[in-house]
Amino acid sequence: MKITGAIITLNEEKNLPRSMGSLAWCDEVVVVDSGSKDRTVEIARHAGARVLHRDWTGYADQKNYAAEAASHDWILSLDADEVLSEGLREEILRVRSSSPEVAAFRFPRRAHYLGKWINHSGWYPDRKIRLYDRRKAKWVGDFIHESVVTHEPIGELRGDLLHYTCDSFASHLKSLDRYTDLAAREIAECGQKVGCSRLLIDPPWTFIRTFVLQFGFLDGIHGLAIAYTASRYVYLKYAKARALNSGR
């Protein structure tokens, strides 16, 4: 069982060395870059990756392109800010030496947020499929929240995928603005109508669910920040979707 590591990038010189190091054991690594202006491409090539340029077409589409360009059918797809934990790497190496009878493997993702590992707040275990057979699975999702989908059996691994998220609250708010733009476009493109109740009820409910029902309070001030930004995300995506719908 040979595995291709796959990463899509755009100006990821800060994160990429860590991610590339995590995939150094793979049979090959493919990086699909969409026009980085920093040292991303140089770093990827220096680490031994095969680098391909492709103008941005969306998260799922870029990741499917990376999988199609791979030399092997089994794909281990990471984002540039993600790293395999030692435990997860060892599990995958054991899988690699076998003949798995599943189409994909799912494992938990643990976020490092503002200098702390998050254990609650709806952020953990956040199980993701990232190791899959491209003949039986693919990425879907036109705008955001892309995911691997398969109709075949899925295996479960226990080791953590480590996700190094925002290192400052300001950067979190900045990314929130970008992602709510995409979420609003997705809502508008689907023709979904957004009533006032969505703006009035959903944001506070999201805060309560995140901070109380999903035990965000156990993450302390970090959990409070996550609950606040989660409710802000919901408000902004619906407000922007209403603005887009009214302009049509």
PDB file of C-alpha atoms in Angstrom:
ATOM      1  CA  MET A   1       0.000   0.000   0.000  1.00  0.00           C
ATOM      2  CA  LYS A   2       1.729   3.166  -1.216  1.00  0.00           C
ATOM      3  CA  ILE A   3       0.540   6.562  -0.015  1.00  0.00           C
ATOM      4  CA  THR A   4       0.717  10.006  -1.606  1.00  0.00           C
ATOM      5  CA  GLY A   5       0.666  12.948   0.757  1.00  0.00           C
ATOM      6  CA  ALA A   6      -1.313  15.861  -0.709  1.00  0.00           C
ATOM      7  CA  ILE A   7      -1.450  19.521   0.320  1.00  0.00           C
ATOM      8  CA  ILE A   8      -3.025  22.555  -1.345  1.00  0.00           C
ATOM      9  CA  THR A   9      -1.335  25.887  -0.651  1.00  0.00           C
ATOM     10  CA  LEU A  10      -1.469  29.641  -1.004  1.00  0.00           C
ATOM     11  CA  ASN A  11       1.161  31.671   0.868  1.00  0.00           C
ATOM     12  CA  GLU A  12       1.830  29.020   3.515  1.00  0.00           C
ATOM     13  CA  GLU A  13       5.546  29.558   4.170  1.00  0.00           C
ATOM     14  CA  LYS A  14       4.868  29.803   7.908  1.00  0.00           C
ATOM     15  CA  ASN A  15       2.988  26.514   8.239  1.00  0.00           C
ATOM     16  CA  LEU A  16       4.348  24.390   5.410  1.00  0.00           C
ATOM     17  CA  PRO A  17       7.695  23.218   6.893  1.00  0.00           C
ATOM     18  CA  ARG A  18       5.876  21.606   9.816  1.00  0.00           C
ATOM     19  CA  SER A  19       3.273  19.971   7.572  1.00  0.00           C
ATOM     20  CA  MET A  20       5.852  18.751   5.037  1.00  0.00           C
ATOM     21  CA  GLY A  21       7.928  17.246   7.828  1.00  0.00           C
ATOM     22  CA  SER A  22       4.860  15.349   8.985  1.00  0.00           C
ATOM     23  CA  LEU A  23       4.542  13.719   5.538  1.00  0.00           C
ATOM     24  CA  ALA A  24       8.231  12.972   4.977  1.00  0.00           C
ATOM     25  CA  TRP A  25       7.653   9.209   5.268  1.00  0.00           C
ATOM     26  CA  CYS A  26       5.072   9.135   2.429  1.00  0.00           C
ATOM     27  CA  ASP A  27       5.968   7.485  -0.871  1.00  0.00           C
ATOM     28  CA  GLU A  28       5.537  10.900  -2.511  1.00  0.00           C
ATOM     29  CA  VAL A  29       4.136  14.324  -1.667  1.00  0.00           C
ATOM     30  CA  VAL A  30       2.151  16.440  -4.118  1.00  0.00           C
ATOM     31  CA  VAL A  31       1.640  20.151  -3.449  1.00  0.00           C
ATOM     32  CA  VAL A  32      -0.906  22.058  -5.538  1.00  0.00           C
ATOM     33  CA  ASP A  33      -0.193  25.776  -5.246  1.00  0.00           C
ATOM     34  CA  SER A  34      -2.582  28.461  -6.456  1.00  0.00           C
ATOM     35  CA  GLY A  35      -0.129  31.332  -6.876  1.00  0.00           C
ATOM     36  CA  SER A  36       1.839  31.873  -3.674  1.00  0.00           C
ATOM     37  CA  LYS A  37       3.886  35.087  -3.483  1.00  0.00           C
ATOM     38  CA  ASP A  38       6.043  33.957  -0.557  1.00  0.00           C
ATOM     39  CA  ARG A  39       8.495  31.033  -0.202  1.00  0.00           C
ATOM     40  CA  THR A  40       5.815  28.315  -0.222  1.00  0.00           C
ATOM     41  CA  VAL A  41       6.854  26.729  -3.532  1.00  0.00           C
ATOM     42  CA  GLU A  42      10.555  26.889  -2.645  1.00  0.00           C
ATOM     43  CA  ILE A  43       9.936  25.207   0.718  1.00  0.00           C
ATOM     44  CA  ALA A  44       7.810  22.467  -0.848  1.00  0.00           C
ATOM     45  CA  ARG A  45      10.379  21.665  -3.530  1.00  0.00           C
ATOM     46  CA  HIS A  46      13.246  21.715  -1.044  1.00  0.00           C
ATOM     47  CA  ALA A  47      11.335  19.145   1.039  1.00  0.00           C
ATOM     48  CA  GLY A  48      11.080  16.875  -2.012  1.00  0.00           C
ATOM     49  CA  ALA A  49       7.482  17.533  -3.033  1.00  0.00           C
ATOM     50  CA  ARG A  50       6.235  17.551  -6.599  1.00  0.00           C
ATOM     51  CA  VAL A  51       4.752  21.037  -6.962  1.00  0.00           C
ATOM     52  CA  LEU A  52       1.954  21.803  -9.412  1.00  0.00           C
ATOM     53  CA  HIS A  53       0.466  25.209 -10.143  1.00  0.00           C
ATOM     54  CA  ARG A  54      -3.295  25.553 -10.542  1.00  0.00           C
ATOM     55  CA  ASP A  55      -5.401  28.691 -10.317  1.00  0.00           C
ATOM     56  CA  TRP A  56      -7.863  28.570  -7.446  1.00  0.00           C
ATOM     57  CA  THR A  57     -11.146  26.790  -8.229  1.00  0.00           C
ATOM     58  CA  GLY A  58     -12.393  25.934  -4.732  1.00  0.00           C
ATOM     59  CA  TYR A  59     -11.248  23.790  -1.811  1.00  0.00           C
ATOM     60  CA  ALA A  60     -12.758  20.473  -2.892  1.00  0.00           C
ATOM     61  CA  ASP A  61     -11.826  20.930  -6.537  1.00  0.00           C
ATOM     62  CA  GLN A  62      -8.197  21.750  -5.705  1.00  0.00           C
ATOM     63  CA  LYS A  63      -7.929  18.724  -3.410  1.00  0.00           C
ATOM     64  CA  ASN A  64      -9.460  16.405  -6.000  1.00  0.00           C
ATOM     65  CA  TYR A  65      -6.968  17.728  -8.540  1.00  0.00           C
ATOM     66  CA  ALA A  66      -4.110  16.924  -6.151  1.00  0.00           C
ATOM     67  CA  ALA A  67      -5.475  13.389  -5.720  1.00  0.00           C
ATOM     68  CA  GLU A  68      -5.814  12.904  -9.478  1.00  0.00           C
ATOM     69  CA  ALA A  69      -2.204  14.029  -9.973  1.00  0.00           C
ATOM     70  CA  ALA A  70      -0.891  11.510  -7.432  1.00  0.00           C
ATOM     71  CA  SER A  71       1.126   8.467  -8.490  1.00  0.00           C
ATOM     72  CA  HIS A  72      -0.667   6.246  -5.960  1.00  0.00           C
ATOM     73  CA  ASP A  73      -4.336   5.533  -5.227  1.00  0.00           C
ATOM     74  CA  TRP A  74      -4.174   6.011  -1.469  1.00  0.00           C
ATOM     75  CA  ILE A  75      -4.159   9.712  -0.586  1.00  0.00           C
ATOM     76  CA  LEU A  76      -3.292  11.320   2.752  1.00  0.00           C
ATOM     77  CA  SER A  77      -4.654  14.843   2.414  1.00  0.00           C
ATOM     78  CA  LEU A  78      -3.593  17.500   4.918  1.00  0.00           C
ATOM     79  CA  ASP A  79      -4.109  21.225   5.089  1.00  0.00           C
ATOM     80  CA  ALA A  80      -0.925  23.243   5.381  1.00  0.00           C
ATOM     81  CA  ASP A  81      -1.641  23.985   9.058  1.00  0.00           C
ATOM     82  CA  GLU A  82      -2.168  20.330   9.996  1.00  0.00           C
ATOM     83  CA  VAL A  83       0.324  17.777  11.331  1.00  0.00           C
ATOM     84  CA  LEU A  84       0.111  14.078  12.136  1.00  0.00           C
ATOM     85  CA  SER A  85       0.613  13.276  15.799  1.00  0.00           C
ATOM     86  CA  GLU A  86       3.186  10.580  16.523  1.00  0.00           C
ATOM     87  CA  GLY A  87       0.418   8.169  17.503  1.00  0.00           C
ATOM     88  CA  LEU A  88      -1.525   8.770  14.298  1.00  0.00           C
ATOM     89  CA  ARG A  89       1.586   8.414  12.150  1.00  0.00           C
ATOM     90  CA  GLU A  90       2.345   5.035  13.738  1.00  0.00           C
ATOM     91  CA  GLU A  91      -1.228   3.865  13.159  1.00  0.00           C
ATOM     92  CA  ILE A  92      -1.084   4.863   9.500  1.00  0.00           C
ATOM     93  CA  LEU A  93       2.257   3.082   9.092  1.00  0.00           C
ATOM     94  CA  ARG A  94       0.646  -0.091  10.459  1.00  0.00           C
ATOM     95  CA  VAL A  95      -2.255   0.338   8.020  1.00  0.00           C
ATOM     96  CA  ARG A  96       0.243   0.902   5.239  1.00  0.00           C
ATOM     97  CA  SER A  97       1.798  -2.512   5.795  1.00  0.00           C
ATOM     98  CA  SER A  98      -1.578  -4.251   5.529  1.00  0.00           C
ATOM     99  CA  SER A  99      -4.248  -4.632   2.861  1.00  0.00           C
ATOM    100  CA  PRO A 100      -7.159  -2.572   4.221  1.00  0.00           C
ATOM    101  CA  GLU A 101     -10.663  -3.633   3.250  1.00  0.00           C
ATOM    102  CA  VAL A 102     -12.069  -0.121   3.615  1.00  0.00           C
ATOM    103  CA  ALA A 103     -12.201   2.862   1.279  1.00  0.00           C
ATOM    104  CA  ALA A 104     -11.032   5.458   3.797  1.00  0.00           C
ATOM    105  CA  PHE A 105      -9.924   6.090   7.349  1.00  0.00           C
ATOM    106  CA  ARG A 106     -11.314   8.665   9.755  1.00  0.00           C
ATOM    107  CA  PHE A 107      -9.519  10.069  12.777  1.00  0.00           C
ATOM    108  CA  PRO A 108      -9.969  12.842  15.378  1.00  0.00           C
ATOM    109  CA  ARG A 109      -8.607  16.341  14.856  1.00  0.00           C
ATOM    110  CA  ARG A 110      -7.409  18.402  17.825  1.00  0.00           C
ATOM    111  CA  ALA A 111      -7.090  22.183  17.448  1.00  0.00           C
ATOM    112  CA  HIS A 112      -4.303  24.343  18.883  1.00  0.00           C
ATOM    113  CA  TYR A 113      -5.989  27.719  19.414  1.00  0.00           C
ATOM    114  CA  LEU A 114      -4.399  30.866  20.875  1.00  0.00           C
ATOM    115  CA  GLY A 115      -1.634  28.760  22.411  1.00  0.00           C
ATOM    116  CA  LYS A 116      -3.835  26.041  23.919  1.00  0.00           C
ATOM    117  CA  TRP A 117      -5.071  22.597  22.854  1.00  0.00           C
ATOM    118  CA  ILE A 118      -8.875  22.603  22.806  1.00  0.00           C
ATOM    119  CA  ASN A 119     -10.678  19.594  24.277  1.00  0.00           C
ATOM    120  CA  HIS A 120     -14.327  20.718  24.120  1.00  0.00           C
ATOM    121  CA  SER A 121     -16.401  23.531  22.547  1.00  0.00           C
ATOM    122  CA  GLY A 122     -17.523  21.262  19.694  1.00  0.00           C
ATOM    123  CA  TRP A 123     -13.953  21.332  18.364  1.00  0.00           C
ATOM    124  CA  TYR A 124     -12.924  17.905  19.599  1.00  0.00           C
ATOM    125  CA  PRO A 125     -12.879  15.104  18.561  1.00  0.00           C
ATOM    126  CA  ASP A 126     -14.007  16.640  15.186  1.00  0.00           C
ATOM    127  CA  ARG A 127     -13.375  13.385  13.295  1.00  0.00           C
ATOM    128  CA  LYS A 128     -12.247  13.787   9.671  1.00  0.00           C
ATOM    129  CA  ILE A 129     -11.592  11.487   6.723  1.00  0.00           C
ATOM    130  CA  ARG A 130      -8.142  12.365   5.401  1.00  0.00           C
ATOM    131  CA  LEU A 131      -6.705   9.003   4.329  1.00  0.00           C
ATOM    132  CA  TYR A 132      -8.670   7.511   1.440  1.00  0.00           C
ATOM    133  CA  ASP A 133      -8.605   5.493  -1.758  1.00  0.00           C
ATOM    134  CA  ARG A 134      -9.191   7.964  -4.596  1.00  0.00           C
ATOM    135  CA  ARG A 135     -10.917   5.225  -6.627  1.00  0.00           C
ATOM    136  CA  LYS A 136     -13.662   4.979  -4.009  1.00  0.00           C
ATOM    137  CA  ALA A 137     -13.837   8.422  -2.392  1.00  0.00           C
ATOM    138  CA  LYS A 138     -13.586  12.089  -3.320  1.00  0.00           C
ATOM    139  CA  TRP A 139     -13.840  15.604  -1.928  1.00  0.00           C
ATOM    140  CA  VAL A 140     -17.158  17.469  -2.170  1.00  0.00           C
ATOM    141  CA  GLY A 141     -18.120  21.050  -1.252  1.00  0.00           C
ATOM    142  CA  ASP A 142     -18.135  24.001  -3.610  1.00  0.00           C
ATOM    143  CA  PHE A 143     -17.359  26.792  -1.148  1.00  0.00           C
ATOM    144  CA  ILE A 144     -16.389  25.780   2.412  1.00  0.00           C
ATOM    145  CA  HIS A 145     -16.709  22.823   4.780  1.00  0.00           C
ATOM    146  CA  GLU A 146     -15.362  20.475   2.125  1.00  0.00           C
ATOM    147  CA  SER A 147     -15.225  16.816   3.107  1.00  0.00           C
ATOM    148  CA  VAL A 148     -14.320  13.391   1.740  1.00  0.00           C
ATOM    149  CA  VAL A 149     -17.340  11.308   0.779  1.00  0.00           C
ATOM    150  CA  THR A 150     -17.491   7.581   0.082  1.00  0.00           C
ATOM    151  CA  HIS A 151     -20.245   4.965  -0.035  1.00  0.00           C
ATOM    152  CA  GLU A 152     -17.805   2.219   0.961  1.00  0.00           C
ATOM    153  CA  PRO A 153     -16.814   1.089   4.492  1.00  0.00           C
ATOM    154  CA  ILE A 154     -14.735   3.538   6.563  1.00  0.00           C
ATOM    155  CA  GLY A 155     -12.080   2.537   9.085  1.00  0.00           C
ATOM    156  CA  GLU A 156     -11.458   4.370  12.357  1.00  0.00           C
ATOM    157  CA  LEU A 157      -8.072   5.422  13.732  1.00  0.00           C
ATOM    158  CA  ARG A 158      -7.525   6.809  17.238  1.00  0.00           C
ATOM    159  CA  GLY A 159      -4.489   9.075  16.915  1.00  0.00           C
ATOM    160  CA  ASP A 160      -4.988  12.829  16.623  1.00  0.00           C
ATOM    161  CA  LEU A 161      -4.524  15.015  13.579  1.00  0.00           C
ATOM    162  CA  LEU A 162      -3.092  18.227  15.038  1.00  0.00           C
ATOM    163  CA  HIS A 163      -4.551  21.450  13.674  1.00  0.00           C
ATOM    164  CA  TYR A 164      -2.593  24.645  14.334  1.00  0.00           C
ATOM    165  CA  THR A 165      -5.281  27.294  13.988  1.00  0.00           C
ATOM    166  CA  CYS A 166      -5.184  31.004  14.804  1.00  0.00           C
ATOM    167  CA  ASP A 167      -2.354  32.290  16.955  1.00  0.00           C
ATOM    168  CA  SER A 168      -4.159  35.571  17.678  1.00  0.00           C
ATOM    169  CA  PHE A 169      -7.757  36.625  18.164  1.00  0.00           C
ATOM    170  CA  ALA A 170      -7.335  39.284  15.465  1.00  0.00           C
ATOM    171  CA  SER A 171      -6.329  36.643  12.906  1.00  0.00           C
ATOM    172  CA  HIS A 172      -9.363  34.566  13.907  1.00  0.00           C
ATOM    173  CA  LEU A 173     -11.679  37.510  13.245  1.00  0.00           C
ATOM    174  CA  LYS A 174      -9.969  38.117   9.906  1.00  0.00           C
ATOM    175  CA  SER A 175     -10.439  34.510   8.796  1.00  0.00           C
ATOM    176  CA  LEU A 176     -14.021  34.656  10.070  1.00  0.00           C
ATOM    177  CA  ASP A 177     -14.748  37.489   7.661  1.00  0.00           C
ATOM    178  CA  ARG A 178     -13.337  35.510   4.734  1.00  0.00           C
ATOM    179  CA  TYR A 179     -15.172  32.283   5.558  1.00  0.00           C
ATOM    180  CA  THR A 180     -18.511  34.007   6.136  1.00  0.00           C
ATOM    181  CA  ASP A 181     -18.172  35.547   2.661  1.00  0.00           C
ATOM    182  CA  LEU A 182     -17.897  32.026   1.249  1.00  0.00           C
ATOM    183  CA  ALA A 183     -20.686  30.661   3.449  1.00  0.00           C
ATOM    184  CA  ALA A 184     -23.001  33.484   2.384  1.00  0.00           C
ATOM    185  CA  ARG A 185     -22.258  32.798  -1.278  1.00  0.00           C
ATOM    186  CA  GLU A 186     -23.069  29.128  -0.741  1.00  0.00           C
ATOM    187  CA  ILE A 187     -26.409  30.006   0.871  1.00  0.00           C
ATOM    188  CA  ALA A 188     -27.254  32.463  -1.901  1.00  0.00           C
ATOM    189  CA  GLU A 189     -26.244  30.055  -4.673  1.00  0.00           C
ATOM    190  CA  CYS A 190     -28.510  27.377  -3.186  1.00  0.00           C
ATOM    191  CA  GLY A 191     -31.412  29.826  -3.287  1.00  0.00           C
ATOM    192  CA  GLN A 192     -31.930  29.548   0.470  1.00  0.00           C
ATOM    193  CA  LYS A 193     -33.982  32.384   1.963  1.00  0.00           C
ATOM    194  CA  VAL A 194     -32.790  33.858   5.239  1.00  0.00           C
ATOM    195  CA  GLY A 195     -35.497  35.217   7.508  1.00  0.00           C
ATOM    196  CA  CYS A 196     -35.028  37.646  10.395  1.00  0.00           C
ATOM    197  CA  SER A 197     -35.468  34.780  12.865  1.00  0.00           C
ATOM    198  CA  ARG A 198     -32.157  33.350  11.662  1.00  0.00           C
ATOM    199  CA  LEU A 199     -30.380  36.550  12.690  1.00  0.00           C
ATOM    200  CA  LEU A 200     -32.218  36.849  16.003  1.00  0.00           C
ATOM    201  CA  ILE A 201     -32.299  33.255  17.234  1.00  0.00           C
ATOM    202  CA  ASP A 202     -29.459  31.264  15.672  1.00  0.00           C
ATOM    203  CA  PRO A 203     -26.467  33.341  16.926  1.00  0.00           C
ATOM    204  CA  PRO A 204     -27.392  33.273  20.656  1.00  0.00           C
ATOM    205  CA  TRP A 205     -28.395  29.620  20.378  1.00  0.00           C
ATOM    206  CA  THR A 206     -25.005  28.841  18.823  1.00  0.00           C
ATOM    207  CA  PHE A 207     -23.257  30.577  21.733  1.00  0.00           C
ATOM    208  CA  ILE A 208     -25.271  28.606  24.328  1.00  0.00           C
ATOM    209  CA  ARG A 209     -24.747  25.304  22.521  1.00  0.00           C
ATOM    210  CA  THR A 210     -20.990  25.858  22.172  1.00  0.00           C
ATOM    211  CA  PHE A 211     -20.233  27.247  25.615  1.00  0.00           C
ATOM    212  CA  VAL A 212     -22.708  25.226  27.709  1.00  0.00           C
ATOM    213  CA  LEU A 213     -23.980  22.108  25.922  1.00  0.00           C
ATOM    214  CA  GLN A 214     -20.621  21.336  24.290  1.00  0.00           C
ATOM    215  CA  PHE A 215     -18.759  22.157  27.532  1.00  0.00           C
ATOM    216  CA  GLY A 216     -16.885  25.117  26.121  1.00  0.00           C
ATOM    217  CA  PHE A 217     -16.676  26.563  29.627  1.00  0.00           C
ATOM    218  CA  LEU A 218     -14.196  23.779  30.445  1.00  0.00           C
ATOM    219  CA  ASP A 219     -11.829  25.349  27.899  1.00  0.00           C
ATOM    220  CA  GLY A 220     -11.862  28.554  29.956  1.00  0.00           C
ATOM    221  CA  ILE A 221     -11.348  31.908  28.249  1.00  0.00           C
ATOM    222  CA  HIS A 222     -10.495  30.050  25.051  1.00  0.00           C
ATOM    223  CA  GLY A 223     -13.891  28.365  25.141  1.00  0.00           C
ATOM    224  CA  LEU A 224     -15.543  31.758  25.616  1.00  0.00           C
ATOM    225  CA  ALA A 225     -13.684  33.100  22.574  1.00  0.00           C
ATOM    226  CA  ILE A 226     -14.734  30.078  20.513  1.00  0.00           C
ATOM    227  CA  ALA A 227     -18.381  30.436  21.540  1.00  0.00           C
ATOM    228  CA  TYR A 228     -18.365  34.144  20.707  1.00  0.00           C
ATOM    229  CA  THR A 229     -16.770  33.667  17.286  1.00  0.00           C
ATOM    230  CA  ALA A 230     -19.084  30.735  16.513  1.00  0.00           C
ATOM    231  CA  SER A 231     -22.140  32.915  17.157  1.00  0.00           C
ATOM    232  CA  ARG A 232     -20.570  35.786  15.213  1.00  0.00           C
ATOM    233  CA  TYR A 233     -19.908  33.431  12.295  1.00  0.00           C
ATOM    234  CA  VAL A 234     -23.579  32.430  12.182  1.00  0.00           C
ATOM    235  CA  TYR A 235     -24.759  36.045  12.323  1.00  0.00           C
ATOM    236  CA  LEU A 236     -22.358  37.257   9.623  1.00  0.00           C
ATOM    237  CA  LYS A 237     -23.038  34.445   7.154  1.00  0.00           C
ATOM    238  CA  TYR A 238     -26.791  35.024   7.349  1.00  0.00           C
ATOM    239  CA  ALA A 239     -26.485  38.820   7.231  1.00  0.00           C
ATOM    240  CA  LYS A 240     -24.230  38.620   4.182  1.00  0.00           C
ATOM    241  CA  ALA A 241     -26.510  36.056   2.516  1.00  0.00           C
ATOM    242  CA  ARG A 242     -29.484  38.386   2.997  1.00  0.00           C
ATOM    243  CA  ALA A 243     -27.500  41.201   1.426  1.00  0.00           C
ATOM    244  CA  LEU A 244     -26.606  39.010  -1.550  1.00  0.00           C
ATOM    245  CA  ASN A 245     -30.208  37.864  -1.998  1.00  0.00           C
ATOM    246  CA  SER A 246     -31.518  41.416  -1.847  1.00  0.00           C
ATOM    247  CA  GLY A 247     -29.079  42.455  -4.562  1.00  0.00           C
ATOM    248  CA  ARG A 248     -30.393  39.890  -7.030  1.00  0.00           C
TER     249      ARG A 248
END
